[in-house]
Short mmCIF file of C-alpha atoms and ligand atoms in Angstrom, two decimals:
data_model
loop_
_atom_site.label_atom_id
_atom_site.label_comp_id
_atom_site.label_asym_id
_atom_site.label_seq_id
_atom_site.Cartn_x
_atom_site.Cartn_y
_atom_site.Cartn_z
CA VAL A 1 111.84 86.46 76.84
CA GLY A 2 109.90 84.32 78.38
CA LYS A 3 105.73 83.90 78.79
CA VAL A 4 103.29 83.88 82.16
CA TYR A 5 100.43 81.03 81.95
CA LEU A 6 97.87 82.25 84.04
CA VAL A 7 96.53 78.10 84.72
CA GLY A 8 93.37 77.00 86.47
CA ALA A 9 94.07 74.24 89.13
CA GLY A 10 90.85 73.11 89.47
CA PRO A 11 88.72 72.22 93.01
CA GLY A 12 91.98 70.34 93.95
CA ALA A 13 92.16 67.06 92.44
CA ALA A 14 94.75 66.96 90.17
CA ASP A 15 93.19 64.76 87.63
CA LEU A 16 90.00 67.36 87.09
CA LEU A 17 93.43 69.94 85.36
CA THR A 18 93.16 70.17 81.81
CA VAL A 19 95.40 68.21 79.43
CA ARG A 20 97.21 71.93 78.29
CA ALA A 21 97.42 72.54 82.06
CA VAL A 22 99.26 69.87 82.61
CA ARG A 23 101.30 69.62 79.37
CA LEU A 24 102.36 73.71 80.55
CA LEU A 25 103.41 72.05 83.88
CA ALA A 26 105.49 69.65 82.86
CA MET A 27 107.18 72.02 80.80
CA ALA A 28 107.32 74.87 83.85
CA ASP A 29 110.77 76.53 84.41
CA ILE A 30 109.39 78.21 87.27
CA VAL A 31 105.67 77.62 89.08
CA PHE A 32 103.96 80.74 91.29
CA HIS A 33 100.86 78.50 92.72
CA ASP A 34 98.17 79.71 95.66
CA ALA A 35 97.98 78.23 98.96
CA LEU A 36 94.67 76.12 97.63
CA VAL A 37 96.61 74.25 95.25
CA GLN A 38 97.26 71.08 95.87
CA PRO A 39 100.74 69.03 96.21
CA ASP A 40 99.64 66.05 94.44
CA VAL A 41 98.60 69.07 91.28
CA LEU A 42 102.46 70.28 92.15
CA ASP A 43 103.89 67.22 91.33
CA LEU A 44 102.95 67.61 87.78
CA ALA A 45 105.55 69.85 87.78
CA PRO A 46 109.15 67.90 89.07
CA GLN A 47 111.85 69.47 87.03
CA ALA A 48 109.99 73.19 88.12
CA GLU A 49 111.34 75.58 91.18
CA LYS A 50 108.30 76.43 93.30
CA ILE A 51 107.02 79.27 94.91
CA ALA A 52 104.29 79.71 97.07
CA VAL A 53 102.70 83.05 96.62
CA GLY A 54 99.20 84.54 98.26
CA LYS A 55 97.28 84.14 101.04
CA ARG A 56 94.48 81.24 101.30
CA CYS A 57 91.84 84.21 100.17
CA GLY A 58 93.48 86.11 97.98
CA ALA A 59 96.08 88.36 98.37
CA HIS A 60 96.03 92.39 99.76
CA SER A 61 97.46 95.08 97.67
CA THR A 62 101.02 95.51 98.73
CA SER A 63 101.98 91.82 98.17
CA GLN A 64 99.36 91.19 94.89
CA ARG A 65 102.22 93.94 93.34
CA PHE A 66 105.16 92.33 94.81
CA ILE A 67 104.29 88.68 93.29
CA ASN A 68 103.09 90.67 89.77
CA LYS A 69 107.04 91.93 90.19
CA ARG A 70 108.06 88.48 90.86
CA LEU A 71 106.27 87.26 87.53
CA ALA A 72 107.55 89.66 85.51
CA ASP A 73 111.38 89.13 86.70
CA ALA A 74 111.11 85.25 86.25
CA ALA A 75 109.52 85.90 82.75
CA ALA A 76 113.14 87.63 82.10
CA ARG A 77 115.42 85.02 83.04
CA HIS A 78 112.59 82.05 81.78
CA PRO A 79 111.08 80.42 79.02
CA VAL A 80 107.64 79.07 80.49
CA VAL A 81 105.92 81.09 83.67
CA VAL A 82 103.65 79.08 85.48
CA ARG A 83 100.94 81.19 87.77
CA LEU A 84 98.86 77.89 89.40
CA LYS A 85 95.74 79.43 90.45
CA GLY A 86 92.77 77.84 92.33
CA GLY A 87 89.46 76.78 90.49
CA ASP A 88 89.27 79.52 87.21
CA PRO A 89 92.14 82.04 86.99
CA MET A 90 89.69 84.28 86.01
CA LEU A 91 86.84 84.40 88.79
CA PHE A 92 87.98 85.65 92.48
CA GLY A 93 91.71 85.17 91.65
CA ARG A 94 93.04 89.21 91.08
CA ALA A 95 93.78 86.91 87.68
CA GLN A 96 93.24 91.07 86.11
CA GLU A 97 95.94 92.40 88.12
CA GLU A 98 98.43 89.95 87.04
CA ILE A 99 97.61 90.33 83.08
CA ASP A 100 97.42 94.14 83.50
CA ALA A 101 100.78 94.12 85.37
CA LEU A 102 102.36 91.89 82.48
CA ALA A 103 101.04 93.47 79.78
CA ALA A 104 102.85 96.85 81.18
CA ALA A 105 106.19 94.83 81.63
CA GLY A 106 105.71 94.28 77.85
CA VAL A 107 105.37 90.36 79.18
CA ASP A 108 103.01 87.88 76.96
CA VAL A 109 100.38 86.16 78.87
CA GLU A 110 97.78 83.16 78.25
CA VAL A 111 94.75 81.85 80.09
CA VAL A 112 94.30 78.29 80.52
CA PRO A 113 91.08 77.75 82.36
CA GLY A 114 89.94 75.78 85.28
CA VAL A 115 87.12 73.81 86.74
CA THR A 116 85.64 76.30 89.30
CA ALA A 117 84.21 76.04 92.90
CA ALA A 118 80.43 76.65 91.58
CA LEU A 119 80.71 73.70 88.84
CA ALA A 120 82.92 71.23 91.68
CA ALA A 121 80.18 71.96 94.30
CA ALA A 122 77.53 71.22 91.52
CA ALA A 123 79.36 67.84 90.35
CA ASP A 124 80.02 66.75 94.14
CA LEU A 125 76.16 67.43 94.92
CA ASN A 126 74.83 65.96 91.60
CA VAL A 127 72.82 68.94 91.60
CA SER A 128 72.28 71.54 88.30
CA LEU A 129 72.95 74.01 88.58
CA THR A 130 70.37 75.38 86.04
CA ARG A 131 67.38 72.53 86.23
CA ARG A 132 65.10 73.10 84.19
CA GLY A 133 62.00 74.45 85.13
CA VAL A 134 63.49 75.95 87.92
CA ALA A 135 66.94 77.65 87.63
CA ARG A 136 67.39 79.64 84.18
CA SER A 137 70.22 81.74 85.79
CA VAL A 138 73.49 81.30 87.92
CA VAL A 139 75.75 84.14 89.61
CA MET A 140 78.83 83.24 91.69
CA VAL A 141 79.20 85.96 93.85
CA THR A 142 81.36 86.93 96.81
CA PRO A 143 80.63 88.96 99.78
CA ARG A 144 84.25 90.07 99.95
CA VAL A 145 84.26 93.33 98.34
CA GLY A 146 88.02 95.79 97.45
CA GLU A 147 88.43 98.82 97.93
CA GLY A 148 85.49 101.22 96.32
CA GLU A 149 83.17 98.66 95.35
CA SER A 150 80.05 98.59 96.53
CA PRO A 151 79.12 96.02 99.76
CA HIS A 152 75.78 95.90 98.36
CA ALA A 153 76.19 94.66 94.81
CA TRP A 154 76.69 91.21 95.29
CA ALA A 155 73.97 90.32 97.26
CA ARG A 156 71.70 92.10 94.67
CA ALA A 157 72.67 89.86 92.19
CA ALA A 158 72.02 86.97 94.55
CA ALA A 159 68.79 88.12 94.96
CA ALA A 160 68.18 88.39 91.69
CA ALA A 161 69.59 85.16 90.02
CA ASP A 162 67.28 81.69 90.11
CA THR A 163 71.11 80.08 91.72
CA ALA A 164 73.61 81.97 93.66
CA VAL A 165 76.62 80.16 94.26
CA ILE A 166 78.73 82.20 96.76
CA TYR A 167 82.75 82.22 97.13
CA MET A 168 84.08 83.25 100.60
CA GLY A 169 81.38 83.46 102.25
CA ALA A 170 81.07 80.68 104.84
CA GLY A 171 82.80 82.42 107.52
CA GLU A 172 80.45 84.96 107.75
CA ALA A 173 77.02 83.23 107.22
CA ASP A 174 75.42 85.80 109.66
CA ALA A 175 76.37 88.85 107.20
CA VAL A 176 75.51 86.93 104.52
CA VAL A 177 72.23 85.73 105.64
CA ALA A 178 71.18 89.38 106.94
CA ALA A 179 72.72 90.87 103.49
CA LEU A 180 70.29 88.51 101.14
CA THR A 181 67.28 88.37 103.44
CA GLY A 182 67.76 92.84 102.83
CA HIS A 183 67.99 92.01 99.19
CA GLY A 184 64.08 90.35 99.66
CA MET A 185 65.36 86.93 99.63
CA ASN A 186 63.02 84.75 101.20
CA ALA A 187 64.99 82.56 104.69
CA ASP A 188 63.06 79.49 103.37
CA ILE A 189 65.11 79.35 100.38
CA PRO A 190 66.82 76.27 100.28
CA VAL A 191 70.64 76.91 100.98
CA VAL A 192 73.38 73.48 100.40
CA LEU A 193 76.91 74.24 101.97
CA VAL A 194 79.75 72.36 99.97
CA GLU A 195 83.19 72.42 101.46
CA ASN A 196 86.41 70.87 99.70
CA ALA A 197 84.41 70.02 96.90
CA CYS A 198 85.72 67.12 94.40
CA ARG A 199 88.29 67.33 96.80
CA PRO A 200 89.40 64.30 99.72
CA GLY A 201 87.02 65.40 102.63
CA SER A 202 83.80 66.66 100.59
CA PHE A 203 81.32 67.71 103.11
CA HIS A 204 77.94 69.54 102.27
CA ALA A 205 74.99 70.42 104.67
CA ALA A 206 71.88 71.69 103.78
CA GLY A 207 68.78 73.68 104.79
CA THR A 208 67.46 76.94 104.12
CA LEU A 209 68.91 80.53 104.48
CA ALA A 210 67.61 80.90 107.87
CA ASP A 211 69.94 78.21 108.93
CA LEU A 212 72.86 78.53 107.31
CA ALA A 213 74.81 79.84 110.28
CA ALA A 214 74.39 76.42 112.15
CA LEU A 215 75.28 74.30 108.58
CA SER A 216 78.46 76.59 108.70
CA ARG A 217 79.41 75.74 112.05
CA ARG A 218 79.73 72.26 111.22
CA ARG A 219 82.08 72.69 108.31
CA GLY A 220 85.52 72.24 108.68
CA ASP A 221 88.40 74.94 107.55
CA GLY A 222 88.80 73.89 103.83
CA PRO A 223 87.45 76.03 101.28
CA ALA A 224 83.44 76.69 101.27
CA VAL A 225 80.91 77.74 98.92
CA ILE A 226 77.06 78.22 99.62
CA VAL A 227 74.92 77.60 97.49
CA VAL A 228 71.78 79.36 97.19
CA GLY A 229 68.19 78.06 95.74
CA GLU A 230 65.59 76.06 94.60
CA VAL A 231 68.04 73.47 92.69
CA GLY A 232 68.53 72.29 96.67
CA ARG A 233 65.07 72.04 97.56
CA ALA A 234 65.97 68.15 97.67
CA LEU A 235 68.93 68.07 99.67
CA ALA A 236 67.78 70.81 101.95
CA LEU A 237 63.92 68.69 102.35
CA ALA A 238 66.15 65.20 102.61
CA ALA A 239 68.50 66.70 105.05
CA ALA A 240 65.48 68.46 107.70
CA PRO A 241 62.12 66.37 106.35
CA ALA A 242 60.20 67.93 109.32
CA PHE A 243 60.63 71.35 107.13
CA ALA A 244 58.45 69.43 104.18
CA GLU A 245 55.11 70.52 105.96
CA PRO A 246 54.74 73.03 108.36
CA ARG A 247 57.62 75.66 106.40
CA ARG A 248 56.44 75.30 102.96
CA ILE A 249 59.04 76.90 101.10
CA ALA A 250 57.74 79.90 98.85
CA VAL A 251 58.65 78.86 95.02
CA ALA A 252 61.11 80.49 93.27
CA GLY A 253 60.37 83.54 91.03
CA ARG A 254 61.49 86.15 93.61
C1 SAM B 1 90.12 83.68 96.38
S1 SAM B 1 88.66 82.51 95.85
C2 SAM B 1 89.69 81.80 94.25
C3 SAM B 1 87.71 81.00 93.82
C4 SAM B 1 88.61 79.98 92.68
N1 SAM B 1 89.56 80.57 91.38
C5 SAM B 1 87.86 79.13 91.76
O1 SAM B 1 87.24 78.91 90.50
O2 SAM B 1 86.94 78.47 92.03
C6 SAM B 1 88.63 80.89 96.95
C7 SAM B 1 87.65 80.50 97.27
O3 SAM B 1 86.45 79.75 96.43
C8 SAM B 1 86.09 78.99 96.84
N2 SAM B 1 86.62 77.25 96.83
C9 SAM B 1 87.93 77.23 96.32
N3 SAM B 1 88.12 75.49 96.05
C10 SAM B 1 86.76 75.21 96.50
C11 SAM B 1 86.23 73.76 96.51
N4 SAM B 1 87.49 72.84 96.77
N5 SAM B 1 85.05 73.46 97.29
C12 SAM B 1 84.55 74.45 97.92
N6 SAM B 1 84.76 75.95 97.64
C13 SAM B 1 86.06 75.82 96.76
C14 SAM B 1 86.10 79.13 98.74
O4 SAM B 1 84.97 79.88 98.88
C15 SAM B 1 87.49 80.00 98.29
O5 SAM B 1 86.89 80.63 99.37
#
């Protein structure tokens, strides 16, 4: 009976995988991967059968059930089954559904962490998400909520943190701004949109929360996160120096 490894593929660059991930890919009999996983990462498992599963922004529940079943079936036939997920498997990746389903089927699971998009974005920007004296808390949130989840919880959490990194929100900038300002966030707070972090074609655009829709229109169709908070102030001011004087941004302490 095989084992399923939920492996973090990181933000896209093959050389940002962990050594453990690379070792497992080289041993894998079969690899199930998300749409965001790049071809050069899959090249690390030339011997393995590769199966694309999942939609770009997370599979919906019927196909998720199908993925769970395929993983369990594969473990009945192969010793090393790799489930490769973009970024870190445990963040916004439906890992728990797979872990629970495999446990229920009696299949062993091991998780291998990866570099999540928020940290890849911070690296691309050379901006610490916890800059001393400016930010002491970070949240990772998404406006995409599942059935039965509060549509407000993410914005409340984002407004309460010093730095918020928003996943899967760049395509709905107006709704993001409305939700955050509705929870008391100042429209003058710096934001930086980062597309394709740590991948070829990496792009970022900085401004204030009020500018988010305009910033978002400048991006392409790659995956993007939005970094909201005072840590992005230098980038926001560099992008729009005119803001520095007339629009003195209220300092943190929201
Ligand atoms: C289904 S979530 C998976 C997140 C993943 N588990 C992680 O830890 O990064 C997909 C979202 O992650 C973000 N994302 C993933 N890769 C990214 C990248 N290289 N640059 C910017 N954002 C990325 C985007 O917000 C994208 O819509």
